[in-house]
Amino acid sequence: MLLLAVCWISLVSKVMFLCRRQFPEVRTPELLAKLVDVVSSSGGSNRNANTIAAVAGSSSRPAVASSSAPVYEPPMQPVASPSFAVDLGGNVGDEVRHGEHIPTEVHCPTPAGVGDGLFDDPDDDDLEPDLIADESGDDVGTTVPRRATGGSSSGTQQYPPHFSSLDLDAMRQDENALLPSGFGARDTEGSAGVNEFQYKVVESDYRRYVGKCSEFGNGCTWLIRMSLRQRKGIWEVKRYNGPHTCLASSISSDHRSLDYHVISTFIMPMVRADAAVNIKVLQNTTAAQFGFRPTYRRVWMAKQKAVAVIYGDWDESYNELPRWVLGVQLTMPDTVAVLRTCPVRVGGQVDESQVYFHRLFWTFPPCIQAFRHCKPLVSIDGTHLYGKYGGTLLVAIAQDGNSNILPVAFALVEGENAESWSFFLSHLREHVTPQPGLLVISDRHNGIKAALEAPDGGWLPPAAYRAFCIRHVASNFALTFKGKDARRLLVNAAYAKTEVEFDYWFDIMRSENPAMCDWANRIEYSLWTQYCDAGRRFGHMTTNIFECVNSILKGVRNLPVCSLVKATYGRLAELFVRKGREAEAQMGTGQQFSQYLVKCIKANLKTARCFTVTVYDRDNSEYTVAETTPTGSFSLGTYRVSLGSKTCDCGYFQALHFPCPHALACCAYSRLTWQPYVHEVYRLSSVFGVYQMGFTPPIPEGFWPPYAGPTIIPDPNMRRAREGRPRSTRIRTNTDEADPNQPKRCGLCRQPGHTRHSCPQGAGPSGTAGNQ
């Protein structure tokens, strides 16, 4: 019966609104529906029987008239909230007219400890003074709430959390609108917009809510007053003066009511899908949705709040780290996690109950086991954190025989300095990379230099060797010598595999600008050239930190610290499963070598057809190979090849540790197989050994061992600036240039196929890309 009544009322209301639109001369239509419980003869109420009364007609009411609307039961207790909305357009079937009273009533429970005498009498008069006392308040409905006790003083908000951002002007546009967070009605196409007029909250407490236009007293008389009717259990709009009479010139491109709380709710799905989503994308999307462009800082704060809701509180995340360490060590007993803290001093005294987070090093048993089957080199680099608190994530990256990158150790530190790098490298050497003769590829940071040259660090030759990332070297080079041609010459010289080829490119640099050669000569050749590294690089010239972040650690820099370290466990577990299955499937088909090697061998075999081979020493497998046709921009013409010592004059054989085209031509001439001349790391058995040890499913957090130590809190000095736009933590240089072999990506959404000017996520409210 009740369902039938509701359907009937809905049908009548739609017909009335249709008539109202077609016949504007008809005055305001009204619809009153009242559900009455029928009391049975036994004195109890019969919930199944309801009396339904509906009256439709037309009337014209004065501005001080009073009426009611359907009841709205709040789903939770009233709490202090800086932004909320009321669904008036969807529940009220009356059209809002200029200067008329708004028929709006909402049930609200009585605050605890408040007597009936504190509320307005339901039978008092509806007359309101033309001016409201204490108009000095300048608060906005979606900012800091006010508690009115005879004026607009600050206090605790007690009113129901669905009136703060009430926007009645927007209701005038569409009777059936659902107001999104109080920022205006939806337009005829259904997209939510922000009302162009801004208002201030004058009074706001458990019994009264008064708002007025921001330009009140400067030519605008818009105001609204609502009161709580205790006996009826409703909120009633007692006065509404409209419409706005302020000038459009006072409207700005921003909106004070569009605060970061509302933006956070709107962008929540985007942040949940990709925590690394660009602030510019969120800013443009918000502007397209609401019609106002918020500041970069406000959108950044909204994103931090959304991340905190999804992944946990930023501050509490630091205190979760000790329990995570205990939990992951219980899951995988050989996990290494080293946590360092600093004491908290209050008034010159050490607070024993809490400590500051300082540094954390961690690695997992599968990573330690995997490095034994990787190439004997490790790349180290740092990347900045982009969350509420600053810091740096240090990563050690290895490479398997299939040229896949694999992070094997991590550290969270305060920044890149000698102490933090020494902390990271000492634990890396102790727990992950104890092998002798290891090569470390890094940038030219002085902190890394000091840590590697420490006498007791274990990184000095012959235990370990150092090499520079050529991208960082070229980036520093480009700061002095502008132009891509100059940078290209330096890179070509660095990639040269023989001294002859290096001199070739160096002579071109000298002819262009002798100062280029002087700059390059200041750096020891063994640190940045391939021909002087004795084959330790395996052809890898960069740290690969960008590839690692984009492919494996994407988005972790935007998360709270505990979620960050948890993400490394989950991401690596997924990576080990995927790569392990690939290697196992290839071994099942009878393959012996990695796909990377097979691809290189096929390319070299095509080139080997252009050579003439002469044998000089069959016992020692020494040959000479002459080119019959040119094979590249630089060529010696004739090369000496020694299969026994695995060398060739081209430098390819000894640099990459598998046969070059000249060596393959010699093998074919002597009816020899090329497989014995391939380094063991390229075999599928070694690649499979990298991912053979898997991760254990994590123990649920509820079963983690308890932590009884002091509370760990973030260092306040690491907090980002509270005002202004967050500063960039890294200056973009030539190091950030995209790989020329990869398709160009959009600067906003990072997707290929278009630029930021034509990015669909960069479209403004008008539908075109760019700023408003």
mmCIF file of N, CA and C in Angstrom, residues 343-458:
data_model
loop_
_atom_site.group_PDB
_atom_site.id
_atom_site.type_symbol
_atom_site.label_atom_id
_atom_site.label_comp_id
_atom_site.label_asym_id
_atom_site.label_seq_id
_atom_site.Cartn_x
_atom_site.Cartn_y
_atom_site.Cartn_z
ATOM 1 N N PRO A 343 65.633 10.499 18.692
ATOM 2 C CA PRO A 343 64.875 10.852 19.900
ATOM 3 C C PRO A 343 64.085 12.137 19.717
ATOM 4 N N VAL A 344 63.002 12.235 20.434
ATOM 5 C CA VAL A 344 62.154 13.431 20.444
ATOM 6 C C VAL A 344 62.450 14.209 21.712
ATOM 7 N N ARG A 345 62.788 15.468 21.579
ATOM 8 C CA ARG A 345 63.108 16.308 22.723
ATOM 9 C C ARG A 345 62.015 17.356 22.911
ATOM 10 N N VAL A 346 61.503 17.411 24.131
ATOM 11 C CA VAL A 346 60.467 18.381 24.488
ATOM 12 C C VAL A 346 60.988 19.209 25.656
ATOM 13 N N GLY A 347 61.228 20.481 25.413
ATOM 14 C CA GLY A 347 61.744 21.346 26.457
ATOM 15 C C GLY A 347 63.120 20.941 26.945
ATOM 16 N N GLY A 348 63.946 20.418 26.059
ATOM 17 C CA GLY A 348 65.283 19.996 26.429
ATOM 18 C C GLY A 348 65.360 18.602 27.012
ATOM 19 N N GLN A 349 64.209 17.955 27.225
ATOM 20 C CA GLN A 349 64.167 16.609 27.773
ATOM 21 C C GLN A 349 63.751 15.622 26.692
ATOM 22 N N VAL A 350 64.311 14.414 26.766
ATOM 23 C CA VAL A 350 63.989 13.371 25.796
ATOM 24 C C VAL A 350 62.663 12.734 26.170
ATOM 25 N N ASP A 351 61.758 12.673 25.193
ATOM 26 C CA ASP A 351 60.464 12.038 25.389
ATOM 27 C C ASP A 351 60.613 10.550 25.103
ATOM 28 N N GLU A 352 60.505 9.737 26.122
ATOM 29 C CA GLU A 352 60.716 8.300 25.979
ATOM 30 C C GLU A 352 59.534 7.606 25.311
ATOM 31 N N SER A 353 58.397 8.258 25.228
ATOM 32 C CA SER A 353 57.210 7.595 24.707
ATOM 33 C C SER A 353 57.130 7.615 23.182
ATOM 34 N N GLN A 354 57.911 8.480 22.526
ATOM 35 C CA GLN A 354 57.847 8.555 21.079
ATOM 36 C C GLN A 354 59.203 8.935 20.499
ATOM 37 N N VAL A 355 59.412 8.551 19.234
ATOM 38 C CA VAL A 355 60.669 8.808 18.528
ATOM 39 C C VAL A 355 60.336 9.242 17.111
ATOM 40 N N TYR A 356 61.289 9.928 16.478
ATOM 41 C CA TYR A 356 61.145 10.334 15.089
ATOM 42 C C TYR A 356 61.636 9.219 14.166
ATOM 43 N N PHE A 357 60.922 9.030 13.056
ATOM 44 C CA PHE A 357 61.420 8.127 12.026
ATOM 45 C C PHE A 357 62.630 8.751 11.341
ATOM 46 N N HIS A 358 63.673 7.935 11.115
ATOM 47 C CA HIS A 358 64.888 8.444 10.487
ATOM 48 C C HIS A 358 65.192 7.728 9.169
ATOM 49 N N ARG A 359 65.420 6.420 9.233
ATOM 50 C CA ARG A 359 65.766 5.662 8.037
ATOM 51 C C ARG A 359 65.243 4.239 8.150
ATOM 52 N N LEU A 360 65.048 3.613 6.990
ATOM 53 C CA LEU A 360 64.628 2.217 6.946
ATOM 54 C C LEU A 360 65.251 1.558 5.721
ATOM 55 N N PHE A 361 65.930 0.439 5.937
ATOM 56 C CA PHE A 361 66.457 -0.399 4.852
ATOM 57 C C PHE A 361 65.713 -1.726 4.885
ATOM 58 N N TRP A 362 65.313 -2.213 3.707
ATOM 59 C CA TRP A 362 64.657 -3.518 3.680
ATOM 60 C C TRP A 362 64.909 -4.231 2.343
ATOM 61 N N THR A 363 64.935 -5.544 2.414
ATOM 62 C CA THR A 363 65.032 -6.416 1.254
ATOM 63 C C THR A 363 64.429 -7.751 1.618
ATOM 64 N N PHE A 364 64.107 -8.557 0.622
ATOM 65 C CA PHE A 364 63.401 -9.813 0.833
ATOM 66 C C PHE A 364 64.260 -10.990 0.373
ATOM 67 N N PRO A 365 64.063 -12.177 0.961
ATOM 68 C CA PRO A 365 64.875 -13.347 0.592
ATOM 69 C C PRO A 365 64.871 -13.664 -0.902
ATOM 70 N N PRO A 366 63.734 -13.599 -1.626
ATOM 71 C CA PRO A 366 63.800 -13.863 -3.070
ATOM 72 C C PRO A 366 64.710 -12.893 -3.820
ATOM 73 N N CYS A 367 64.784 -11.637 -3.360
ATOM 74 C CA CYS A 367 65.670 -10.667 -4.014
ATOM 75 C C CYS A 367 67.126 -11.017 -3.756
ATOM 76 N N ILE A 368 67.433 -11.442 -2.533
ATOM 77 C CA ILE A 368 68.810 -11.828 -2.211
ATOM 78 C C ILE A 368 69.224 -13.032 -3.033
ATOM 79 N N GLN A 369 68.319 -14.005 -3.144
ATOM 80 C CA GLN A 369 68.615 -15.196 -3.933
ATOM 81 C C GLN A 369 68.698 -14.867 -5.419
ATOM 82 N N ALA A 370 67.874 -13.947 -5.886
ATOM 83 C CA ALA A 370 67.832 -13.622 -7.314
ATOM 84 C C ALA A 370 69.128 -12.981 -7.789
ATOM 85 N N PHE A 371 69.738 -12.151 -6.956
ATOM 86 C CA PHE A 371 70.930 -11.441 -7.411
ATOM 87 C C PHE A 371 72.092 -12.392 -7.714
ATOM 88 N N ARG A 372 72.097 -13.564 -7.138
ATOM 89 C CA ARG A 372 73.162 -14.526 -7.416
ATOM 90 C C ARG A 372 73.131 -15.022 -8.855
ATOM 91 N N HIS A 373 71.980 -14.905 -9.522
ATOM 92 C CA HIS A 373 71.838 -15.357 -10.905
ATOM 93 C C HIS A 373 71.766 -14.191 -11.890
ATOM 94 N N CYS A 374 71.897 -12.949 -11.409
ATOM 95 C CA CYS A 374 71.851 -11.773 -12.281
ATOM 96 C C CYS A 374 73.254 -11.426 -12.759
ATOM 97 N N LYS A 375 73.329 -10.448 -13.622
ATOM 98 C CA LYS A 375 74.621 -9.948 -14.075
ATOM 99 C C LYS A 375 75.367 -9.338 -12.896
ATOM 100 N N PRO A 376 76.676 -9.457 -12.866
ATOM 101 C CA PRO A 376 77.450 -8.972 -11.700
ATOM 102 C C PRO A 376 77.595 -7.450 -11.680
ATOM 103 N N LEU A 377 76.484 -6.776 -11.705
ATOM 104 C CA LEU A 377 76.477 -5.316 -11.606
ATOM 105 C C LEU A 377 75.201 -4.885 -10.917
ATOM 106 N N VAL A 378 75.239 -3.729 -10.277
ATOM 107 C CA VAL A 378 74.073 -3.180 -9.594
ATOM 108 C C VAL A 378 74.033 -1.680 -9.834
ATOM 109 N N SER A 379 72.847 -1.190 -10.144
ATOM 110 C CA SER A 379 72.634 0.247 -10.340
ATOM 111 C C SER A 379 71.959 0.810 -9.094
ATOM 112 N N ILE A 380 72.444 1.926 -8.626
ATOM 113 C CA ILE A 380 71.873 2.563 -7.440
ATOM 114 C C ILE A 380 71.470 3.990 -7.782
ATOM 115 N N ASP A 381 70.336 4.387 -7.258
ATOM 116 C CA ASP A 381 69.857 5.748 -7.495
ATOM 117 C C ASP A 381 68.763 6.046 -6.491
ATOM 118 N N GLY A 382 68.399 7.308 -6.413
ATOM 119 C CA GLY A 382 67.354 7.747 -5.490
ATOM 120 C C GLY A 382 66.266 8.498 -6.216
ATOM 121 N N THR A 383 65.055 8.412 -5.695
ATOM 122 C CA THR A 383 63.925 9.137 -6.260
ATOM 123 C C THR A 383 63.132 9.743 -5.122
ATOM 124 N N HIS A 384 62.608 10.933 -5.322
ATOM 125 C CA HIS A 384 61.952 11.687 -4.256
ATOM 126 C C HIS A 384 60.542 11.172 -3.995
ATOM 127 N N LEU A 385 60.089 11.327 -2.759
ATOM 128 C CA LEU A 385 58.721 11.025 -2.382
ATOM 129 C C LEU A 385 57.856 12.248 -2.625
ATOM 130 N N TYR A 386 56.620 12.017 -3.046
ATOM 131 C CA TYR A 386 55.746 13.117 -3.431
ATOM 132 C C TYR A 386 54.513 13.235 -2.544
ATOM 133 N N GLY A 387 54.567 12.729 -1.324
ATOM 134 C CA GLY A 387 53.414 12.771 -0.449
ATOM 135 C C GLY A 387 53.432 13.955 0.488
ATOM 136 N N LYS A 388 52.740 13.799 1.611
ATOM 137 C CA LYS A 388 52.626 14.863 2.595
ATOM 138 C C LYS A 388 53.980 15.171 3.217
ATOM 139 N N TYR A 389 54.808 14.149 3.379
ATOM 140 C CA TYR A 389 56.145 14.314 3.942
ATOM 141 C C TYR A 389 57.178 13.995 2.865
ATOM 142 N N GLY A 390 58.262 14.769 2.881
ATOM 143 C CA GLY A 390 59.320 14.558 1.921
ATOM 144 C C GLY A 390 60.193 13.379 2.298
ATOM 145 N N GLY A 391 61.249 13.199 1.559
ATOM 146 C CA GLY A 391 62.159 12.090 1.769
ATOM 147 C C GLY A 391 62.610 11.538 0.434
ATOM 148 N N THR A 392 63.453 10.524 0.493
ATOM 149 C CA THR A 392 64.002 9.926 -0.714
ATOM 150 C C THR A 392 63.941 8.411 -0.601
ATOM 151 N N LEU A 393 63.562 7.777 -1.675
ATOM 152 C CA LEU A 393 63.569 6.325 -1.772
ATOM 153 C C LEU A 393 64.808 5.907 -2.560
ATOM 154 N N LEU A 394 65.727 5.213 -1.894
ATOM 155 C CA LEU A 394 66.928 4.695 -2.541
ATOM 156 C C LEU A 394 66.651 3.270 -3.007
ATOM 157 N N VAL A 395 67.103 2.944 -4.220
ATOM 158 C CA VAL A 395 66.810 1.646 -4.819
ATOM 159 C C VAL A 395 68.084 1.085 -5.426
ATOM 160 N N ALA A 396 68.310 -0.209 -5.221
ATOM 161 C CA ALA A 396 69.378 -0.953 -5.892
ATOM 162 C C ALA A 396 68.728 -1.840 -6.938
ATOM 163 N N ILE A 397 69.175 -1.734 -8.188
ATOM 164 C CA ILE A 397 68.534 -2.394 -9.317
ATOM 165 C C ILE A 397 69.514 -3.358 -9.964
ATOM 166 N N ALA A 398 69.074 -4.588 -10.184
ATOM 167 C CA ALA A 398 69.864 -5.600 -10.872
ATOM 168 C C ALA A 398 69.228 -5.896 -12.226
ATOM 169 N N GLN A 399 69.940 -6.703 -13.067
ATOM 170 C CA GLN A 399 69.421 -7.082 -14.378
ATOM 171 C C GLN A 399 69.677 -8.555 -14.606
ATOM 172 N N ASP A 400 68.650 -9.238 -15.102
ATOM 173 C CA ASP A 400 68.811 -10.646 -15.408
ATOM 174 C C ASP A 400 69.344 -10.812 -16.830
ATOM 175 N N GLY A 401 69.515 -12.071 -17.251
ATOM 176 C CA GLY A 401 70.059 -12.329 -18.582
ATOM 177 C C GLY A 401 69.135 -12.002 -19.712
ATOM 178 N N ASN A 402 67.878 -11.654 -19.406
ATOM 179 C CA ASN A 402 66.917 -11.273 -20.437
ATOM 180 C C ASN A 402 66.712 -9.763 -20.476
ATOM 181 N N SER A 403 67.636 -9.021 -19.831
ATOM 182 C CA SER A 403 67.606 -7.549 -19.764
ATOM 183 C C SER A 403 66.386 -7.025 -19.036
ATOM 184 N N ASN A 404 65.824 -7.798 -18.120
ATOM 185 C CA ASN A 404 64.756 -7.330 -17.258
ATOM 186 C C ASN A 404 65.358 -6.693 -16.018
ATOM 187 N N ILE A 405 64.831 -5.533 -15.617
ATOM 188 C CA ILE A 405 65.320 -4.872 -14.419
ATOM 189 C C ILE A 405 64.599 -5.438 -13.199
ATOM 190 N N LEU A 406 65.303 -5.479 -12.082
ATOM 191 C CA LEU A 406 64.776 -6.079 -10.866
ATOM 192 C C LEU A 406 65.292 -5.313 -9.655
ATOM 193 N N PRO A 407 64.441 -4.595 -8.929
ATOM 194 C CA PRO A 407 64.901 -3.959 -7.683
ATOM 195 C C PRO A 407 65.158 -5.009 -6.616
ATOM 196 N N VAL A 408 66.316 -4.936 -5.974
ATOM 197 C CA VAL A 408 66.703 -5.958 -5.001
ATOM 198 C C VAL A 408 66.822 -5.415 -3.590
ATOM 199 N N ALA A 409 66.848 -4.101 -3.393
ATOM 200 C CA ALA A 409 66.950 -3.537 -2.043
ATOM 201 C C ALA A 409 66.413 -2.112 -2.074
ATOM 202 N N PHE A 410 65.893 -1.684 -0.925
ATOM 203 C CA PHE A 410 65.282 -0.366 -0.813
ATOM 204 C C PHE A 410 65.717 0.293 0.492
ATOM 205 N N ALA A 411 65.572 1.620 0.513
ATOM 206 C CA ALA A 411 65.813 2.371 1.744
ATOM 207 C C ALA A 411 65.022 3.669 1.683
ATOM 208 N N LEU A 412 64.403 4.018 2.811
ATOM 209 C CA LEU A 412 63.746 5.310 2.968
ATOM 210 C C LEU A 412 64.637 6.176 3.847
ATOM 211 N N VAL A 413 65.095 7.293 3.316
ATOM 212 C CA VAL A 413 66.011 8.170 4.030
ATOM 213 C C VAL A 413 65.514 9.597 3.927
ATOM 214 N N GLU A 414 66.161 10.480 4.698
ATOM 215 C CA GLU A 414 65.754 11.877 4.709
ATOM 216 C C GLU A 414 66.168 12.622 3.456
ATOM 217 N N GLY A 415 67.165 12.146 2.753
ATOM 218 C CA GLY A 415 67.653 12.777 1.535
ATOM 219 C C GLY A 415 68.945 12.124 1.108
ATOM 220 N N GLU A 416 69.478 12.586 -0.013
ATOM 221 C CA GLU A 416 70.732 12.032 -0.518
ATOM 222 C C GLU A 416 71.900 12.800 0.092
ATOM 223 N N ASN A 417 72.600 12.161 1.003
ATOM 224 C CA ASN A 417 73.807 12.719 1.589
ATOM 225 C C ASN A 417 74.756 11.571 1.902
ATOM 226 N N ALA A 418 75.932 11.896 2.389
ATOM 227 C CA ALA A 418 76.952 10.874 2.644
ATOM 228 C C ALA A 418 76.476 9.865 3.683
ATOM 229 N N GLU A 419 75.789 10.323 4.737
ATOM 230 C CA GLU A 419 75.345 9.415 5.796
ATOM 231 C C GLU A 419 74.258 8.462 5.313
ATOM 232 N N SER A 420 73.292 9.000 4.568
ATOM 233 C CA SER A 420 72.211 8.134 4.096
ATOM 234 C C SER A 420 72.709 7.119 3.071
ATOM 235 N N TRP A 421 73.587 7.541 2.168
ATOM 236 C CA TRP A 421 74.132 6.599 1.192
ATOM 237 C C TRP A 421 75.022 5.564 1.867
ATOM 238 N N SER A 422 75.750 5.957 2.872
ATOM 239 C CA SER A 422 76.575 4.993 3.607
ATOM 240 C C SER A 422 75.688 3.970 4.325
ATOM 241 N N PHE A 423 74.572 4.429 4.897
ATOM 242 C CA PHE A 423 73.623 3.528 5.542
ATOM 243 C C PHE A 423 73.090 2.508 4.538
ATOM 244 N N PHE A 424 72.709 2.974 3.363
ATOM 245 C CA PHE A 424 72.133 2.088 2.349
ATOM 246 C C PHE A 424 73.168 1.131 1.772
ATOM 247 N N LEU A 425 74.326 1.642 1.378
ATOM 248 C CA LEU A 425 75.328 0.813 0.716
ATOM 249 C C LEU A 425 75.967 -0.200 1.665
ATOM 250 N N SER A 426 76.106 0.147 2.920
ATOM 251 C CA SER A 426 76.689 -0.805 3.861
ATOM 252 C C SER A 426 75.778 -2.013 4.041
ATOM 253 N N HIS A 427 74.480 -1.784 4.172
ATOM 254 C CA HIS A 427 73.549 -2.899 4.311
ATOM 255 C C HIS A 427 73.358 -3.633 2.988
ATOM 256 N N LEU A 428 73.441 -2.924 1.888
ATOM 257 C CA LEU A 428 73.363 -3.585 0.587
ATOM 258 C C LEU A 428 74.524 -4.551 0.392
ATOM 259 N N ARG A 429 75.717 -4.109 0.754
ATOM 260 C CA ARG A 429 76.906 -4.960 0.615
ATOM 261 C C ARG A 429 76.850 -6.147 1.571
ATOM 262 N N GLU A 430 76.342 -5.932 2.745
ATOM 263 C CA GLU A 430 76.316 -6.983 3.758
ATOM 264 C C GLU A 430 75.281 -8.057 3.465
ATOM 265 N N HIS A 431 74.104 -7.649 3.002
ATOM 266 C CA HIS A 431 72.998 -8.597 2.920
ATOM 267 C C HIS A 431 72.669 -9.063 1.507
ATOM 268 N N VAL A 432 72.994 -8.279 0.468
ATOM 269 C CA VAL A 432 72.519 -8.605 -0.882
ATOM 270 C C VAL A 432 73.654 -8.869 -1.847
ATOM 271 N N THR A 433 74.704 -8.068 -1.840
ATOM 272 C CA THR A 433 75.739 -8.137 -2.885
ATOM 273 C C THR A 433 77.119 -8.383 -2.283
ATOM 274 N N PRO A 434 77.356 -9.545 -1.701
ATOM 275 C CA PRO A 434 78.703 -9.798 -1.157
ATOM 276 C C PRO A 434 79.697 -10.279 -2.211
ATOM 277 N N GLN A 435 79.271 -10.461 -3.464
ATOM 278 C CA GLN A 435 80.145 -11.007 -4.497
ATOM 279 C C GLN A 435 81.327 -10.082 -4.783
ATOM 280 N N PRO A 436 82.518 -10.638 -5.003
ATOM 281 C CA PRO A 436 83.687 -9.811 -5.352
ATOM 282 C C PRO A 436 83.641 -9.385 -6.822
ATOM 283 N N GLY A 437 84.331 -8.306 -7.136
ATOM 284 C CA GLY A 437 84.415 -7.834 -8.509
ATOM 285 C C GLY A 437 83.145 -7.206 -9.032
ATOM 286 N N LEU A 438 82.282 -6.750 -8.163
ATOM 287 C CA LEU A 438 80.986 -6.191 -8.560
ATOM 288 C C LEU A 438 81.167 -4.783 -9.132
ATOM 289 N N LEU A 439 80.337 -4.435 -10.099
ATOM 290 C CA LEU A 439 80.335 -3.082 -10.667
ATOM 291 C C LEU A 439 79.122 -2.323 -10.151
ATOM 292 N N VAL A 440 79.351 -1.089 -9.711
ATOM 293 C CA VAL A 440 78.282 -0.215 -9.225
ATOM 294 C C VAL A 440 78.126 0.938 -10.201
ATOM 295 N N ILE A 441 76.927 1.078 -10.772
ATOM 296 C CA ILE A 441 76.618 2.173 -11.686
ATOM 297 C C ILE A 441 75.780 3.196 -10.929
ATOM 298 N N SER A 442 76.202 4.445 -10.941
ATOM 299 C CA SER A 442 75.504 5.496 -10.202
ATOM 300 C C SER A 442 75.744 6.829 -10.889
ATOM 301 N N ASP A 443 75.153 7.871 -10.322
ATOM 302 C CA ASP A 443 75.440 9.218 -10.803
ATOM 303 C C ASP A 443 76.677 9.748 -10.078
ATOM 304 N N ARG A 444 76.966 11.031 -10.266
ATOM 305 C CA ARG A 444 78.194 11.602 -9.715
ATOM 306 C C ARG A 444 77.955 12.301 -8.385
ATOM 307 N N HIS A 445 76.974 11.859 -7.622
ATOM 308 C CA HIS A 445 76.654 12.488 -6.347
ATOM 309 C C HIS A 445 77.819 12.318 -5.375
ATOM 310 N N ASN A 446 78.140 13.403 -4.671
ATOM 311 C CA ASN A 446 79.266 13.347 -3.735
ATOM 312 C C ASN A 446 78.991 12.405 -2.566
ATOM 313 N N GLY A 447 77.713 12.251 -2.180
ATOM 314 C CA GLY A 447 77.387 11.321 -1.110
ATOM 315 C C GLY A 447 77.697 9.888 -1.492
ATOM 316 N N ILE A 448 77.422 9.518 -2.729
ATOM 317 C CA ILE A 448 77.747 8.167 -3.201
ATOM 318 C C ILE A 448 79.251 7.983 -3.255
ATOM 319 N N LYS A 449 79.956 9.011 -3.721
ATOM 320 C CA LYS A 449 81.417 8.934 -3.803
ATOM 321 C C LYS A 449 82.033 8.708 -2.421
ATOM 322 N N ALA A 450 81.534 9.443 -1.430
ATOM 323 C CA ALA A 450 82.084 9.301 -0.087
ATOM 324 C C ALA A 450 81.778 7.923 0.490
ATOM 325 N N ALA A 451 80.569 7.400 0.234
ATOM 326 C CA ALA A 451 80.208 6.090 0.775
ATOM 327 C C ALA A 451 80.987 4.968 0.112
ATOM 328 N N LEU A 452 81.210 5.049 -1.198
ATOM 329 C CA LEU A 452 81.938 3.991 -1.910
ATOM 330 C C LEU A 452 83.428 4.023 -1.594
ATOM 331 N N GLU A 453 83.950 5.183 -1.262
ATOM 332 C CA GLU A 453 85.385 5.287 -0.989
ATOM 333 C C GLU A 453 85.724 5.114 0.481
ATOM 334 N N ALA A 454 84.727 4.795 1.307
ATOM 335 C CA ALA A 454 85.005 4.553 2.722
ATOM 336 C C ALA A 454 85.886 3.307 2.871
ATOM 337 N N PRO A 455 86.927 3.356 3.689
ATOM 338 C CA PRO A 455 87.854 2.216 3.784
ATOM 339 C C PRO A 455 87.196 0.924 4.243
ATOM 340 N N ASP A 456 86.190 1.028 5.128
ATOM 341 C CA ASP A 456 85.558 -0.175 5.669
ATOM 342 C C ASP A 456 84.219 -0.470 5.008
ATOM 343 N N GLY A 457 83.944 0.150 3.864
ATOM 344 C CA GLY A 457 82.654 -0.078 3.208
ATOM 345 C C GLY A 457 82.607 -1.308 2.337
ATOM 346 N N GLY A 458 83.771 -1.814 1.912
ATOM 347 C CA GLY A 458 83.789 -2.996 1.047
ATOM 348 C C GLY A 458 83.537 -2.722 -0.408
#
